[in-house]
Amino acid sequence: MRFTLNGREVSFEGSGARRLLDVLREDLGATGTKEGCGEGECGACSVLIDGEVVDSCLVAVGQVEGREVTTVEGLADGRRLTALQQAFIEHGAAQCGICTPGMLLAAHVLLEQSRRLTADDVREGLAGNLCRCTGYTKIIDAVLSCTK
Amino acid sequence: MSSPPPPPLAPAVGRSVPRREGVDKVTGRARYTDDIVAPGAWYGRTIRSTVPRGRIRSITLDPAFDWERVVVVTADDIPGENVVHLIRDDQPVLAPKGGEIRHREEPILLLAAADRGTLEEAARHVRIEFETLPPVYALEEATEVFSTVEILKGEVVEDLKDVEDVEVVERTFKVGLQEQLYIEPQGAIAIPEANGTIKIIGSLQCPYYVHRALKRALKLTDQQAVVIQAETGGGFGGKEEYPSIVAVHAALLARKAGRPVRLMYDRHEDLAATTKRHPGVITHRTAVKNDGTLVSQDIEIVLDGGAYCTLTPVVLSRAAIHAAGAYSCPNVRIRARAVATNTPPNGAFRGFGAPQSLFAAELMVEHVAERLGMSSVDLRRKWMLRLGDTTATGQVLTESVGSELVLDAALKAVPTVRPSDRPTVRQGRGLSLVFHGSGFTGSGEKKLQGTIAFEALADGTFRILTASTEIGQGTKTIFCQLAADALGVGLEKIILAPQDTSLVPDSGPTVASRTAMIVGRLVQEAAAEVKERLQREQAPLRVEKSYIQPDSIHWDETTYRGDAYPVYAWACTIADVEVDMTTGEVRVTDLVTAVDCGKALHPVMAEGQIEGGCLQAVGWATIEEIKMKDGGYQNDRLATYLIPTALDAPRIRTILVENPYSRGPFGAKGIGELPMDGPAPAIIAAIHDATGVWLDEIPATPEKVLAACASR
Amino acid sequence: MVHARTLRPEPEALLDLWSLNELKGVRRTGDMLEIAAAEPYTGIIASPDVQQHLPALAAAARTIGAAQIQNRGTLGGNLANASPAGDTLPVLLAYDAVVVTDRRSIAVDTFFTGYRKTALQSDELITAVRFPLGRQVAFRKVGTRAAQAISKVVMAVSRTPEGVRIAIGSVAEVPLRARGAEAALERNDVEGAIAAVADDIRPIDDVRSTAVYRRAVTQGVLRELLESVRT
C-alpha cells in the first residue's frame, strides 16, 4: 500500500492491521512519533492524517492508504524551524521533550484552524496531549505567541 | 589603527537562553531509548508474580511451545549476587525458586525472542504455581520495620490537659500513593560487547546507580559495565533507582542470548510494577498558647514502604526532618517509621517524603488557627523560621531564609477571583508556606564526594564531564551557562560529554535538588580554575573537582541533630478552587506561588520546574488516586490512572524571589522538589474555605468531597 | 484497535469501514436528521444542522476524549461497542434516535440488550442514526477530569408535551431510561422523580467511583438538568 509521509510517497508491505505508530517508528525510521500508553490516552503518538490530529496507536496502517500523513519530522523545512517550534524553544515549552512532537502537531492544527485563539481554546485543543513536566503553562504561552 | 574592543559578553547566567538540546526535541531528532536502533536486538519481557505473597512451587515451560526460539533467564542464571544493589540488599533481581514472593508483579522470569509475537506467545506458555501465604496490607499489621527516625528538640510534655492558657490540637492525616507518570515508560537496551563488557543504553537519572547494580549482579568490573543515559522522557525520581532493575534484567537476557536485548515496559506494566510515592499516616499533637505562641509539636509518621526497602530509609529521613514544617518551635518530638507491606515497593518521587509530612504540618497551622480564631496567615508570621532561628534538628539558619519574602510576594500577587456564574459552585482560597532542604541530607554529600571533570580542548572549546543527567529540568543548559560565565566565553564554546560511565566521573545521582546547587557549583569552580590555569598553560587541560563539605556543616547521624541540609528553599502557594456542590468535583482555577530560589540561573527553566511540580502536586491532591485490590493497583492503565490535562490545569503564576545562598553557584539553591510541597495543603485549605468542610486525606476525590459535604 | 490486539484467536482480517463515503455525512431529510455511522464526532460537532437541532449531541461529543479521539470516534462505533459509559448514548436515548442498519431500523431504547451487548445480528452493519427533530435535551457528563475521562455519571434529559426522557449512562450495565423517574415527571412530580431515579439505576463500585457517589450525583444532576431544560 502507499501513502504520503511528510510530503513524500512511501510504500509499505505487510499486514494492514499493524498500528500506524509501529510502521512509522520501525519500518519507516520516523521515530519522532512516540508511544506513551498505546491506548489513545496520552497523545504522544499524535500524527496528522489529511491535516487532522489523531492518535496513531489507534489507527491501522491500512486505513491511511492514499492519505497524507504528517509527523513532527514534517514540520520544519530542513533546518528552518516553524514559528511554533521556535516559540516552543523560546518559551520553554519543551522540557523532557517526549510529549513535544505530539503537542506540536496538535498545536499546529489549532493554529491552522484559527489565529484568534484564547488560552481556553488552546487548553481544549491540547487536552488530548498529556505533559508531566511543564504544567502546560509555557506550552500555552508558546502557542498563543504564534497567534499574533 | 586598532579596532575597537568587542563588546562585553552578556552573562549567560540569569538569562533564559535556548535549551541546549531544544532543537532536537522540537524536530523529533532527539533519540530516546526506544528510538535507538540496535542491530540484531531481540525483545525482552518480564514474567511476574500474580500473588502478593507466597512461594514459587513450580515453573513450567509448556512443551507445546518451541522453546528453542526463546531465551529464558531465571535466578539461576545470575552470575553475581541476586540482589538489586541499593541500601539494604533485600530485593532480589529475580525471585529464586523456593524463595518468598513478597508482592504482586515481583519479577520471576525473563524471556527474550526475535519478535514481539513470539515473545507474547512464549509468555502465554509459562505456568507458575504458587503456594500462597497470608499477605499484610494494613500498616498496623506490618511486622517488618524498614527504618525508624526520632528527632527531639527541647521537651515535649505529653499531658497538657490542665495547663492554663494552652490549647492542644490533635489531628491525623493520610496521604496516598502517586505514580510519577513520566510520559516515556521505563526501558533499557543491553548490548554485550567484547571482553565481557555489557553496555546499557537506558532511560534513567543515575548512570552510576545502574553501574553499581550491574557490576554486582553480573559480576563485572568497572570497565566491563558501561551505562549510557539516552535522552530521557521524564523521571521525577521514578527513574532514580528503578532503572537498575530494568538494566540488570536486560543485561541478563543479553548475556544469555549473546545478542542485544531491548527491554521496554509498556504503560500498563510500568503502572503496575514500578515504584510509587510512599503513602502514609501522619499524626500531629500541637500545643499553643491562646495568643498563638507555639509551645510544642508532637508528630508521628508511618510510611508504607511496600515489600522491599529500596530507598525507604532516606525517604523517611526527609519526611521526618521536614515534619515540623517551616516553623520555629522550642519543643519538638518527631517519631517516624517505615514499614513493609505486601505491595509493590515504593520508591523515589519528587519531594521524597517531604510533601507527605509537609501536607500534615501545613494543615495543622490551619486547624490551630481555626481553634484560636486567628488568621492562619498571621499565625504563620508568628511561627515561621527566620534568619537566626533553629530548626527541629537544631540547625541554626545562618543565611538565605526566604520565609517572609515568599509569603509577602505571594499575597501581593493573588488574582481577583471572578465569581462563578453557576449556582452550585462554591469558591475558596487556601495558602501554604513550605521549605525544602536542597542537596542530600546530612552527611550524604560528604559521603558521595560527587566529582566532575572539566577540560579545555585544543580547539578552544571547553568540555564538561558529568554523570548528572538532563531529564527535562535543564541540567545541560544550566551547566553550560555556569561554565561560560566562569570562563568569560560564549555559550557556543561549551560542550558536554555524554552521560556515559566509561567517559565521565561520578558526580552523584540526579536527585535531591542537588544538581544546580552542588554539582553546578563544581562546574563553576572547575571552569574558574581552568580559566586561571590558561593564563599560564596551554590547552589541552583537565581538571577534576570533587565536593568538599564545608567545615561549618555538622550533622550527627546517630542523634539526628545538626545541619540537616546545607540550605533550604522556601515557597508560598495560594490556591483558588471551585467546588461543585452537586458532584464534589474540585477544580483548581488559579495557583500563585512565590519561590525563594537563591538565584534563578535560567528564569524560564526555573519557572518551568515550578509550574510542572505544582501541577504534579495538584494531581496528587485531587485526581491521582490508586485503589488497591489484593495487593495490586487497580489503576493500571492510563485510562484509569488520571493526571491533569491542559483543560484541568490551573493558571499558574510563578514569582521568583532571589535571596542568594553563599555556596550556591551565583547564589542558586536547589528547587527541583520544592514545588511538590505547597499545593496539596493549600488546596485542602481552599476546599474548606469554599465549603466549610475539612478533609484530612488526599487525594480529595469528588467521592470524598461529596461525602464530607453531605455529612456536615 | 486496542481491543483488536487482545482478541484470541487473532482475527483473520480486519475490515476497514473508515473510507466508505456512504458512511459519512450529516443529512437533513424533512423533519429528521440523519448522521451516517462513520461520521467522526468532529464533523458532528461542526455541523450547523446538529448545532441547531441537536445541540445536546454536539455538547456530548465535545466531552468525548479530546481532539484526537473526536477526529476518529463515531456514533456507529460507540453504538456497536455499547459501553454503558458511552457519552453520547444517553443523548441518543433522550432524542428518541433510531439506529439504521443495512437491513432494518432499531429504536435506540431497544438497542442495548445487556452489558456490551446489542440487538445487532453478527453480520449486521450500522449505517446511520436518525433523529426526529424538535426535542430539547439537556446534557451533563460527570467524569474525573475535564477531558479524556470515562464518565462516572452521564445524563440527558428531555421534557416535552410528547413525553419525558431521562437517560443515564454509567449507572447500570447498559445506558438506560429511568422509567420510574420518567413516570413521576409525567405527573409533574419533580421531587418524586428525583427520589425515584435512585431505584431506576443499578450503579456499582468500580475503579472509577462508588455506587453511593453515583447515586447521589445522579439525583443531584437530575435536579440540575430538570431546572435547565425547557418544556
Coordinates of N, CA and C in Angstrom, one line a residue, chain C residues 77-209:
Chain C
G77 N -19.5 3.5 15.9 CA -18.5 2.8 16.8 C -19.0 2.7 18.2
N78 N -19.5 3.8 18.7 CA -19.9 3.8 20.1 C -21.2 2.9 20.3
L79 N -22.1 2.9 19.3 CA -23.3 2.1 19.5 C -22.9 0.6 19.5
A80 N -22.1 0.2 18.5 CA -21.7 -1.2 18.4 C -20.9 -1.7 19.6
N81 N -20.1 -0.8 20.2 CA -19.3 -1.1 21.3 C -20.2 -1.2 22.6
A82 N -21.2 -0.4 22.6 CA -22.2 -0.5 23.6 C -21.7 -0.4 25.1
S83 N -20.7 0.4 25.2 CA -20.2 0.6 26.6 C -21.3 1.4 27.4
P84 N -21.6 0.9 28.6 CA -22.6 1.6 29.4 C -22.2 3.1 29.7
A85 N -20.9 3.4 29.6 CA -20.4 4.7 29.9 C -20.3 5.6 28.6
G86 N -20.8 5.1 27.5 CA -20.7 5.9 26.3 C -21.3 7.3 26.4
D87 N -20.6 8.4 26.2 CA -21.1 9.7 26.5 C -22.3 10.1 25.6
T88 N -22.3 9.7 24.4 CA -23.4 10.2 23.5 C -24.6 9.3 23.6
L89 N -24.5 8.1 24.2 CA -25.6 7.1 24.2 C -26.9 7.6 24.9
P90 N -26.7 8.2 26.1 CA -27.9 8.7 26.8 C -28.6 9.8 26.0
V91 N -27.7 10.6 25.2 CA -28.3 11.7 24.4 C -29.2 11.0 23.3
L92 N -28.7 9.9 22.7 CA -29.5 9.3 21.7 C -30.8 8.8 22.3
L93 N -30.8 8.3 23.5 CA -32.0 7.9 24.1 C -32.9 9.0 24.3
A94 N -32.4 10.1 24.8 CA -33.2 11.3 25.1 C -33.8 11.9 23.8
Y95 N -33.1 11.8 22.7 CA -33.6 12.3 21.4 C -34.5 11.3 20.7
D96 N -34.8 10.1 21.3 CA -35.6 9.1 20.6 C -34.9 8.7 19.3
A97 N -33.6 8.6 19.2 CA -32.9 8.3 18.0 C -33.3 6.9 17.5
V98 N -33.1 6.6 16.2 CA -33.3 5.3 15.6 C -32.0 4.9 15.0
V99 N -31.6 3.6 15.3 CA -30.4 3.1 14.7 C -30.8 2.4 13.4
V100 N -30.2 2.9 12.3 CA -30.5 2.4 11.0 C -29.4 1.4 10.6
T101 N -29.7 0.2 10.2 CA -28.7 -0.7 9.8 C -28.9 -1.1 8.4
D102 N -28.1 -2.0 7.9 CA -28.2 -2.4 6.5 C -29.5 -3.2 6.2
R103 N -30.3 -3.5 7.3 CA -31.5 -4.3 7.0 C -32.7 -3.9 7.8
R104 N -32.6 -2.9 8.7 CA -33.8 -2.5 9.4 C -33.5 -1.3 10.2
S105 N -34.5 -0.8 10.9 CA -34.3 0.3 11.9 C -34.6 -0.2 13.3
I106 N -33.8 0.2 14.2 CA -34.0 -0.3 15.6 C -34.1 1.0 16.5
A107 N -35.2 1.1 17.2 CA -35.3 2.2 18.2 C -34.2 2.1 19.2
V108 N -33.5 3.2 19.5 CA -32.3 3.1 20.4 C -32.7 2.5 21.8
D109 N -33.9 2.7 22.3 CA -34.1 2.2 23.6 C -34.4 0.7 23.6
T110 N -34.4 0.1 22.5 CA -34.3 -1.4 22.5 C -33.0 -1.9 21.9
F111 N -32.1 -1.0 21.7 CA -30.8 -1.4 21.1 C -29.9 -2.1 22.0
F112 N -29.8 -1.7 23.3 CA -28.9 -2.2 24.2 C -29.5 -3.4 25.0
T113 N -29.0 -4.6 24.8 CA -29.7 -5.7 25.4 C -29.0 -6.3 26.6
G114 N -27.8 -5.8 26.9 CA -27.0 -6.4 28.1 C -25.7 -5.7 28.1
Y115 N -24.8 -6.1 29.0 CA -23.5 -5.4 29.2 C -22.7 -5.6 27.9
R116 N -22.5 -4.5 27.2 CA -21.8 -4.5 25.9 C -22.4 -5.5 24.9
K117 N -23.7 -5.6 25.0 CA -24.4 -6.4 24.0 C -25.5 -5.6 23.3
T118 N -25.7 -5.8 22.0 CA -26.7 -5.1 21.3 C -27.6 -6.0 20.6
A119 N -28.7 -5.4 20.0 CA -29.7 -6.2 19.3 C -29.2 -6.6 17.9
L120 N -28.0 -6.1 17.5 CA -27.4 -6.4 16.2 C -27.2 -7.9 16.0
Q121 N -27.4 -8.3 14.7 CA -27.0 -9.7 14.4 C -25.5 -9.6 14.0
S122 N -24.9 -10.8 14.0 CA -23.4 -10.8 14.0 C -22.9 -10.2 12.7
D123 N -23.7 -10.2 11.6 CA -23.1 -9.6 10.4 C -23.8 -8.3 10.0
E124 N -24.5 -7.8 10.9 CA -25.3 -6.6 10.7 C -24.5 -5.3 10.8
L125 N -24.7 -4.4 9.9 CA -23.9 -3.2 9.9 C -24.7 -1.9 10.2
I126 N -24.3 -1.1 11.2 CA -25.0 0.1 11.4 C -24.6 1.1 10.3
T127 N -25.6 1.7 9.6 CA -25.3 2.6 8.6 C -25.5 4.1 8.9
A128 N -26.5 4.3 9.9 CA -26.7 5.7 10.2 C -27.5 5.7 11.5
V129 N -27.6 6.9 12.1 CA -28.5 7.2 13.2 C -29.4 8.3 12.8
R130 N -30.7 8.1 13.0 CA -31.7 9.0 12.6 C -32.4 9.7 13.8
F131 N -32.5 11.0 13.7 CA -33.0 11.8 14.9 C -34.3 12.5 14.4
P132 N -35.4 12.3 15.1 CA -36.5 13.2 14.9 C -36.2 14.6 15.5
L133 N -36.7 15.6 14.9 CA -36.3 17.0 15.3 C -37.3 17.5 16.3
G134 N -36.9 18.5 17.0 CA -37.9 19.3 17.8 C -37.8 19.0 19.3
R135 N -37.0 18.1 19.8 CA -36.8 17.8 21.2 C -35.8 18.7 21.8
Q136 N -36.0 19.3 23.0 CA -35.0 20.0 23.7 C -34.4 19.0 24.7
V137 N -33.1 18.9 24.7 CA -32.4 17.9 25.6 C -31.3 18.7 26.3
A138 N -31.3 18.4 27.6 CA -30.2 19.0 28.5 C -29.3 17.8 28.8
F139 N -28.0 18.1 28.9 CA -27.0 17.1 29.0 C -25.9 17.5 30.0
R140 N -25.5 16.5 30.8 CA -24.3 16.7 31.6 C -23.5 15.4 31.8
K141 N -22.2 15.5 31.7 CA -21.3 14.4 32.0 C -20.5 14.7 33.2
V142 N -20.4 13.7 34.1 CA -19.5 13.9 35.2 C -18.4 12.9 35.1
G143 N -17.2 13.4 35.0 CA -16.0 12.5 34.9 C -15.0 12.8 35.9
T144 N -13.9 12.2 35.9 CA -12.9 12.5 36.9 C -12.1 13.8 36.6
R145 N -12.0 14.0 35.3 CA -11.3 15.2 34.9 C -12.0 15.8 33.7
A146 N -11.5 17.0 33.2 CA -12.3 17.8 32.3 C -12.2 17.2 30.8
A147 N -11.2 16.4 30.5 CA -11.1 15.8 29.2 C -10.6 14.4 29.4
Q148 N -10.7 13.6 28.3 CA -10.1 12.3 28.3 C -10.6 11.5 29.6
A149 N -11.8 11.5 29.9 CA -12.3 10.9 31.1 C -13.5 10.0 30.7
I150 N -13.5 8.8 31.3 CA -14.6 7.9 31.2 C -15.6 8.4 32.2
S151 N -16.9 8.5 31.8 CA -17.9 9.1 32.7 C -18.2 8.3 33.9
K152 N -18.5 9.0 35.0 CA -19.0 8.3 36.2 C -20.5 8.3 36.2
V153 N -21.0 9.4 35.7 CA -22.5 9.6 35.5 C -22.6 10.4 34.3
V154 N -23.5 10.0 33.3 CA -23.7 10.9 32.2 C -25.2 10.8 31.9
M155 N -25.8 12.0 31.7 CA -27.2 12.1 31.7 C -27.7 13.0 30.6
A156 N -28.8 12.6 30.0 CA -29.5 13.5 29.1 C -31.0 13.5 29.5
V157 N -31.6 14.7 29.5 CA -33.0 14.8 30.0 C -33.8 15.7 29.0
S158 N -35.0 15.2 28.7 CA -35.8 15.9 27.8 C -37.3 15.9 28.4
R159 N -37.9 17.0 28.2 CA -39.3 17.2 28.8 C -40.1 18.0 27.8
T160 N -41.0 17.3 27.1 CA -41.8 17.9 26.1 C -43.2 17.5 26.2
P161 N -44.2 18.1 25.6 CA -45.6 17.7 25.6 C -45.7 16.2 25.1
E162 N -44.8 15.8 24.3 CA -44.8 14.4 23.8 C -44.4 13.4 24.8
G163 N -43.7 13.9 25.8 CA -43.2 13.0 26.8 C -41.9 13.3 27.4
V164 N -41.5 12.5 28.4 CA -40.4 12.8 29.2 C -39.3 11.7 28.9
R165 N -38.1 12.2 28.8 CA -37.0 11.2 28.7 C -35.9 11.5 29.7
I166 N -35.6 10.5 30.5 CA -34.4 10.7 31.4 C -33.5 9.5 31.1
A167 N -32.4 9.8 30.5 CA -31.5 8.7 30.1 C -30.1 8.9 30.8
I168 N -29.6 7.8 31.3 CA -28.4 7.9 32.1 C -27.4 6.8 31.8
G169 N -26.2 7.1 31.7 CA -25.1 6.1 31.5 C -24.2 6.0 32.7
S170 N -23.5 4.9 32.7 CA -22.5 4.6 33.8 C -23.2 4.2 35.1
V171 N -24.4 4.0 35.1 CA -25.1 3.6 36.3 C -25.8 2.3 36.3
A172 N -25.5 1.5 35.2 CA -26.1 0.2 35.1 C -25.2 -0.5 34.0
E173 N -25.6 -1.7 33.7 CA -24.8 -2.4 32.7 C -25.1 -1.9 31.2
V174 N -26.2 -1.1 31.1 CA -26.5 -0.5 29.8 C -26.8 0.9 30.1
P175 N -26.7 1.8 29.0 CA -27.3 3.1 29.2 C -28.8 3.0 29.2
L176 N -29.4 3.6 30.2 CA -30.9 3.2 30.4 C -31.8 4.5 30.5
R177 N -33.0 4.2 30.3 CA -34.1 5.2 30.6 C -34.5 5.0 32.0
A178 N -34.6 6.0 32.8 CA -35.0 5.9 34.2 C -36.6 6.0 34.2
R179 N -37.2 4.8 34.0 CA -38.6 4.8 33.8 C -39.4 5.3 35.0
G180 N -39.0 4.9 36.2 CA -39.7 5.4 37.4 C -39.7 6.9 37.5
A181 N -38.5 7.4 37.3 CA -38.4 8.9 37.4 C -39.2 9.6 36.3
E182 N -39.2 8.9 35.1 CA -40.0 9.5 34.0 C -41.4 9.5 34.3
A183 N -41.9 8.4 34.9 CA -43.3 8.4 35.3 C -43.7 9.5 36.3
A184 N -42.8 9.7 37.2 CA -43.1 10.7 38.2 C -43.2 12.1 37.5
L185 N -42.3 12.3 36.6 CA -42.2 13.6 35.9 C -43.4 13.8 35.0
E186 N -43.9 12.7 34.4 CA -45.1 12.8 33.6 C -46.2 13.4 34.5
R187 N -46.2 13.0 35.8 CA -47.2 13.5 36.7 C -46.8 14.9 37.3
N188 N -45.7 15.5 36.7 CA -45.2 16.8 37.2 C -44.7 16.7 38.6
D189 N -44.3 15.5 39.1 CA -43.7 15.4 40.4 C -42.2 15.4 40.4
V190 N -41.6 16.6 40.4 CA -40.2 16.7 40.3 C -39.4 16.0 41.4
E191 N -39.9 16.3 42.7 CA -39.2 15.6 43.8 C -39.4 14.1 43.8
G192 N -40.6 13.7 43.3 CA -40.8 12.3 43.2 C -39.9 11.6 42.2
A193 N -39.6 12.4 41.1 CA -38.7 11.9 40.1 C -37.3 11.7 40.6
I194 N -36.9 12.7 41.4 CA -35.5 12.7 41.9 C -35.4 11.5 42.9
A195 N -36.4 11.3 43.7 CA -36.4 10.2 44.6 C -36.4 8.8 43.8
A196 N -37.3 8.8 42.8 CA -37.4 7.5 42.1 C -36.2 7.1 41.3
V197 N -35.5 8.1 40.8 CA -34.3 7.8 39.9 C -33.3 6.9 40.7
A198 N -33.3 7.0 42.0 CA -32.3 6.2 42.8 C -32.6 4.8 42.7
D199 N -33.9 4.4 42.4 CA -34.2 3.0 42.3 C -34.2 2.5 40.8
D200 N -34.2 3.5 39.9 CA -34.1 3.1 38.5 C -32.7 2.6 38.1
I201 N -31.7 3.0 38.8 CA -30.3 2.8 38.4 C -29.7 1.6 39.2
R202 N -28.7 1.0 38.7 CA -28.0 -0.1 39.4 C -26.5 0.2 39.4
P203 N -26.1 1.3 40.0 CA -24.6 1.6 40.0 C -23.8 0.6 40.8
I204 N -22.5 0.6 40.4 CA -21.6 -0.3 41.1 C -20.4 0.5 41.6
D205 N -19.7 -0.2 42.5 CA -18.3 0.3 42.9 C -17.4 -0.2 41.8
D206 N -16.5 0.7 41.3 CA -15.5 0.2 40.4 C -14.3 1.0 40.5
V207 N -13.3 0.8 39.6 CA -12.0 1.6 39.8 C -12.3 3.1 39.8
R208 N -13.3 3.5 39.1 CA -13.5 4.9 38.9 C -14.3 5.6 40.0
S209 N -15.3 4.9 40.6 CA -16.1 5.5 41.5 C -16.9 4.5 42.4

